[in-house]
Amino acid sequence: MRLVIRQDYDAVSEHMAAYIRDRINEFNPTPEKPFVLGLPTGSSPVGVYKNLVKYYQNGELSFKNVVTFNMDEDHPESYHSFMWHHLFKHVDILPQNVHILNGNAENLDDECKKFEEKMKAFGGVELFLGGIGPDGHIAFNEPGSSLSSRTRVKTLAYDTILANSRFFDNDISKVPRMALTVGVGTVMDAREVAIIITGAHKAPALAKCIEEGVNHMWTVSAIQLHPKALIVCDEDATLELHVKTVKYFKSIEHVVNDLIGAENVGLQGNVLY
Ligand SMILES: N[C@@H]1[C@@H](O)[C@H](O)[C@@H](COP(=O)(O)O)O[C@@H]1O
């Protein structure tokens, strides 16, 4: 696993967006061999999406041969409009290449099963981008979720319901209690996993995730078992890490920069883990 530490949210967003841009361009996707990208919603990826839109506008990136799968959906249509508002409507993605779980589906179990099947039909996800909750959950895989879970209907933890009330006029009674979500196993099946962690409120989760063992109470810790995982965090998120851990990952980054070049953000993803 690689941990890249940047000063603040903006610098994290820039780094992660440049990384995704370079990974897509290096992959050189075609209609026959599209780049399959897993995407989250929430405040964490907004800055990344802003930068990806900028790259598209500058001609540095195209989404023509990119296929996307979103991680989760907690309210029929809400993640759909979020994604179009922040990313899809500003770039050249083909609408048929966008996949978002449908919380309005008649048979939700079937909807989840089909979502997994579609991912497989595209050859699996190349890169899954994710954020985390302050309790270390990824997508809606709340503490205690099976680390081999697949896409399913999930009951939400009270803390998540509380956190999500900001999207529902701060009225907790309006927040859905259930959501459709990919499983931890679904995310870990991606050939690459890239996680954004920012803010002091997520510092305990980052520490649990990388300094302690794999644990279903902090579901993002499953990335320790992933052959190719990247976390990009800000300084605030490192507050609960040992100084030694921070120094270690910073020193590794220096070595990688010497080897590959600090500007070749995407190529750094090819170093051995
Ligand atoms: N299901 C979503 C997650 O996918 C997201 O990572 C998390 C953090 O959201 P934010 O990025 O706004 O902190 O919120 C929700 O629980």
Coordinates of C-alpha atoms and ligand atoms in Angstrom, one line a residue:
M1 CA 0.0 0.0 0.0
R2 CA 1.2 3.5 -0.7
L3 CA 0.2 6.5 1.5
V4 CA 0.7 9.9 -0.1
I5 CA 0.4 12.9 2.3
R6 CA -0.5 16.3 0.9
Q7 CA -1.0 19.6 2.7
D8 CA -4.7 20.1 2.4
Y9 CA -7.9 19.0 0.6
D10 CA -7.1 21.0 -2.5
A11 CA -3.6 19.4 -2.8
V12 CA -5.1 15.9 -2.2
S13 CA -7.7 16.5 -4.9
E14 CA -5.1 17.7 -7.4
H15 CA -2.9 14.7 -6.7
M16 CA -5.7 12.1 -6.9
A17 CA -7.1 13.7 -10.1
A18 CA -3.7 13.7 -11.8
Y19 CA -3.2 10.1 -10.8
I20 CA -6.5 9.0 -12.3
R21 CA -5.9 11.1 -15.5
D22 CA -2.5 9.5 -15.9
R23 CA -3.8 6.0 -15.2
I24 CA -6.6 6.4 -17.8
N25 CA -4.2 7.8 -20.4
E26 CA -1.6 5.2 -19.8
F27 CA -4.2 2.5 -20.2
N28 CA -5.1 4.0 -23.6
P29 CA -8.8 2.8 -23.6
T30 CA -10.7 2.0 -26.7
P31 CA -14.4 1.1 -27.3
E32 CA -13.3 -2.6 -27.2
K33 CA -11.1 -2.2 -24.1
P34 CA -12.6 0.6 -22.0
F35 CA -11.2 1.9 -18.7
V36 CA -13.6 0.7 -16.0
L37 CA -13.6 3.3 -13.1
G38 CA -15.4 2.9 -9.8
L39 CA -16.6 6.2 -8.3
P40 CA -17.8 7.5 -4.9
T41 CA -20.1 10.4 -4.0
G42 CA -19.7 12.6 -0.8
S43 CA -17.6 15.7 -0.2
S44 CA -14.3 13.8 -0.5
P45 CA -14.3 13.4 -4.3
V46 CA -15.8 16.8 -5.3
G47 CA -12.3 18.4 -5.7
V48 CA -11.1 15.4 -7.7
Y49 CA -14.1 15.7 -10.0
K50 CA -13.4 19.4 -10.5
N51 CA -9.9 18.7 -11.6
L52 CA -11.0 15.9 -13.9
V53 CA -13.4 18.3 -15.6
K54 CA -10.5 20.8 -16.0
Y55 CA -8.3 18.1 -17.6
Y56 CA -11.2 17.3 -20.0
Q57 CA -11.6 21.0 -20.9
N58 CA -7.8 21.3 -21.5
G59 CA -7.8 18.3 -23.7
E60 CA -5.7 16.3 -21.3
L61 CA -8.3 13.6 -20.7
S62 CA -11.3 12.1 -22.4
F63 CA -14.1 9.9 -20.9
K64 CA -15.2 8.6 -24.3
N65 CA -13.9 5.1 -23.5
V66 CA -14.4 5.2 -19.8
V67 CA -17.1 3.1 -18.1
T68 CA -18.1 4.0 -14.6
F69 CA -19.7 2.2 -11.7
N70 CA -20.8 4.1 -8.7
M71 CA -20.3 2.7 -5.2
D72 CA -23.6 3.3 -3.6
E73 CA -27.0 5.0 -3.6
D74 CA -28.9 6.0 -0.4
H75 CA -31.8 7.8 -1.9
P76 CA -33.5 7.0 -5.3
E77 CA -31.9 9.4 -7.8
S78 CA -29.8 11.5 -5.3
Y79 CA -26.4 10.0 -6.2
H80 CA -27.4 10.1 -9.8
S81 CA -28.0 13.8 -9.8
F82 CA -24.8 14.3 -7.7
M83 CA -22.7 12.5 -10.3
W84 CA -24.2 14.4 -13.3
H85 CA -23.9 17.7 -11.5
H86 CA -20.2 17.3 -10.4
L87 CA -18.8 15.3 -13.3
F88 CA -20.7 13.6 -16.0
K89 CA -22.5 16.5 -17.6
H90 CA -19.2 18.4 -17.9
V91 CA -17.3 15.7 -19.8
D92 CA -17.6 13.5 -22.9
I93 CA -18.8 10.3 -21.1
L94 CA -21.4 8.2 -23.0
P95 CA -24.5 8.0 -20.9
Q96 CA -24.8 4.3 -21.5
N97 CA -21.4 3.9 -19.9
V98 CA -22.6 5.3 -16.6
H99 CA -23.8 2.7 -14.0
I100 CA -25.5 3.8 -10.8
L101 CA -27.5 1.4 -8.6
N102 CA -31.2 2.1 -8.9
G103 CA -32.8 2.4 -5.5
N104 CA -36.2 2.5 -7.2
A105 CA -35.8 -1.0 -8.7
E106 CA -38.7 -3.3 -8.0
N107 CA -36.4 -6.1 -7.0
L108 CA -33.4 -4.6 -5.1
D109 CA -31.6 -7.9 -4.7
D110 CA -31.8 -8.5 -8.4
E111 CA -30.6 -5.0 -9.1
C112 CA -27.5 -5.7 -6.9
K113 CA -26.8 -9.0 -8.6
K114 CA -27.1 -7.4 -12.1
F115 CA -24.7 -4.6 -11.1
E116 CA -22.1 -7.2 -10.2
E117 CA -22.7 -9.1 -13.4
K118 CA -22.3 -5.9 -15.5
M119 CA -19.0 -5.2 -13.8
K120 CA -17.8 -8.6 -14.7
A121 CA -19.0 -8.3 -18.2
F122 CA -16.7 -5.3 -18.6
G123 CA -13.8 -7.3 -17.4
G124 CA -13.9 -6.0 -13.8
V125 CA -13.1 -2.6 -12.4
E126 CA -9.6 -1.2 -13.3
L127 CA -9.5 1.4 -10.5
F128 CA -12.0 2.0 -7.7
L129 CA -11.8 5.5 -6.2
G130 CA -13.3 5.8 -2.7
G131 CA -13.8 7.9 0.3
I132 CA -14.4 6.8 3.8
G133 CA -16.7 7.6 6.7
P134 CA -15.1 8.7 10.1
D135 CA -15.7 5.2 11.3
G136 CA -13.6 3.8 8.5
H137 CA -16.5 2.5 6.3
I138 CA -16.1 2.3 2.6
A139 CA -19.1 2.8 0.3
F140 CA -21.9 1.9 2.8
N141 CA -20.0 -1.0 4.3
E142 CA -20.6 -0.1 7.9
P143 CA -18.6 -1.5 10.8
G144 CA -19.2 -5.2 11.0
S145 CA -19.8 -5.7 7.3
S146 CA -18.3 -8.8 5.9
L147 CA -15.0 -8.1 4.3
S148 CA -16.0 -10.5 1.5
S149 CA -19.4 -8.8 1.0
R150 CA -20.8 -8.1 -2.4
T151 CA -23.3 -5.5 -3.7
R152 CA -26.4 -5.6 -1.6
V153 CA -29.0 -3.7 0.4
K154 CA -27.4 -2.4 3.7
T155 CA -28.9 -1.0 6.9
L156 CA -27.1 2.2 7.8
A157 CA -25.4 2.9 11.1
Y158 CA -26.8 5.7 13.2
D159 CA -23.6 7.8 12.8
T160 CA -23.9 7.6 9.0
I161 CA -27.6 8.5 9.1
L162 CA -26.6 11.5 11.2
A163 CA -23.8 12.5 8.9
N164 CA -26.1 12.2 5.9
S165 CA -28.7 14.5 7.4
R166 CA -26.6 17.4 5.9
F167 CA -28.0 16.3 2.5
F168 CA -31.6 16.3 3.8
D169 CA -32.1 19.8 5.3
N170 CA -30.4 18.6 8.5
D171 CA -33.6 16.6 9.2
I172 CA -32.7 13.2 10.4
S173 CA -36.2 11.9 9.9
K174 CA -35.8 12.4 6.1
V175 CA -32.6 10.3 5.9
P176 CA -33.0 6.8 4.4
R177 CA -32.1 4.0 6.8
M178 CA -31.1 1.6 4.0
A179 CA -28.9 2.0 1.0
L180 CA -27.7 0.0 -1.9
T181 CA -23.9 -0.5 -1.9
V182 CA -21.1 -2.4 -3.4
G183 CA -19.5 -4.8 -1.0
V184 CA -16.0 -4.7 0.5
G185 CA -15.2 -7.7 -1.7
T186 CA -16.5 -5.8 -4.8
V187 CA -14.1 -2.9 -4.2
M188 CA -11.2 -5.3 -3.4
D189 CA -11.7 -7.1 -6.7
A190 CA -10.7 -3.9 -8.6
R191 CA -7.2 -4.1 -10.0
E192 CA -6.4 -0.9 -8.1
V193 CA -8.0 0.9 -5.2
A194 CA -7.4 4.6 -4.5
I195 CA -8.8 6.2 -1.3
I196 CA -9.2 9.9 -0.4
I197 CA -9.0 10.6 3.4
T198 CA -9.1 14.2 4.5
G199 CA -9.9 16.0 7.8
A200 CA -9.0 15.6 11.4
H201 CA -12.4 13.8 12.0
K202 CA -11.1 10.9 9.9
A203 CA -7.7 10.7 11.6
P204 CA -8.7 7.8 13.9
A205 CA -10.0 5.8 10.9
L206 CA -6.7 6.4 9.0
A207 CA -4.7 5.2 12.0
K208 CA -6.9 2.1 12.4
C209 CA -6.7 1.4 8.7
I210 CA -3.0 1.4 8.3
E211 CA -1.4 0.9 11.7
E212 CA -3.6 -1.9 13.0
G213 CA -4.8 -5.2 11.6
V214 CA -7.4 -5.9 9.0
N215 CA -10.7 -5.6 10.9
H216 CA -14.3 -5.7 9.9
M217 CA -15.0 -2.8 12.4
W218 CA -13.0 -0.5 10.1
T219 CA -13.9 -1.9 6.7
V220 CA -11.4 0.1 4.7
S221 CA -8.6 -1.7 6.5
A222 CA -9.3 -4.5 4.0
I223 CA -7.0 -2.6 1.6
Q224 CA -4.1 -4.0 3.5
L225 CA -4.8 -7.2 1.6
H226 CA -5.0 -5.5 -1.7
P227 CA -2.0 -5.9 -4.1
K228 CA -2.3 -2.3 -5.4
A229 CA -3.8 0.3 -3.0
L230 CA -3.2 4.0 -2.7
I231 CA -4.4 6.4 0.0
V232 CA -4.0 10.1 -0.6
C233 CA -4.6 12.0 2.7
D234 CA -4.1 15.5 4.0
E235 CA -1.9 16.5 7.0
D236 CA -5.0 16.8 9.2
A237 CA -5.9 13.1 8.6
T238 CA -2.5 12.0 9.9
L239 CA -3.0 13.5 13.4
E240 CA -3.5 10.1 15.0
L241 CA -0.6 8.3 13.2
H242 CA 2.7 7.7 14.8
V243 CA 5.4 10.2 13.7
K244 CA 7.3 7.1 12.6
T245 CA 4.5 6.1 10.2
V246 CA 4.3 9.5 8.7
K247 CA 8.0 9.8 8.2
Y248 CA 8.2 6.3 6.7
F249 CA 5.6 7.0 4.0
K250 CA 7.1 10.4 3.3
S251 CA 10.6 8.9 2.9
I252 CA 9.2 6.2 0.5
E253 CA 7.6 8.9 -1.6
H254 CA 11.0 10.6 -1.9
V255 CA 12.5 7.4 -3.2
V256 CA 9.7 6.9 -5.6
N257 CA 10.0 10.5 -6.8
D258 CA 13.8 10.0 -7.3
L259 CA 13.1 6.8 -9.3
I260 CA 10.1 7.9 -11.4
G261 CA 10.0 11.7 -11.2
A262 CA 7.6 13.7 -9.0
E263 CA 5.7 14.9 -12.0
N264 CA 4.9 11.4 -13.3
V265 CA 2.1 10.9 -10.8
G266 CA 0.4 8.0 -12.7
L267 CA 3.6 6.1 -13.5
Q268 CA 4.2 6.0 -9.8
G269 CA 1.4 3.5 -9.7
N270 CA 3.6 1.0 -11.5
V271 CA 6.1 0.7 -8.6
L272 CA 6.0 -2.6 -6.8
Y273 CA 4.0 -2.8 -3.6
Ligands
LIG1 N1 -21.5 6.1 1.4 C1 -20.8 7.3 1.5 C2 -19.3 6.9 1.4 O1 -19.1 6.4 0.0 C3 -18.5 8.2 1.6 O2 -17.1 7.9 1.4 C4 -18.7 8.7 3.0 C5 -17.9 9.9 3.4 O3 -18.5 11.0 2.9 P1 -17.7 12.4 2.8 O4 -16.7 12.2 1.7 O5 -18.7 13.4 2.5 O6 -17.0 12.6 4.1 O7 -20.1 9.0 3.1 C6 -21.1 8.0 2.8 O8 -21.2 7.1 3.9

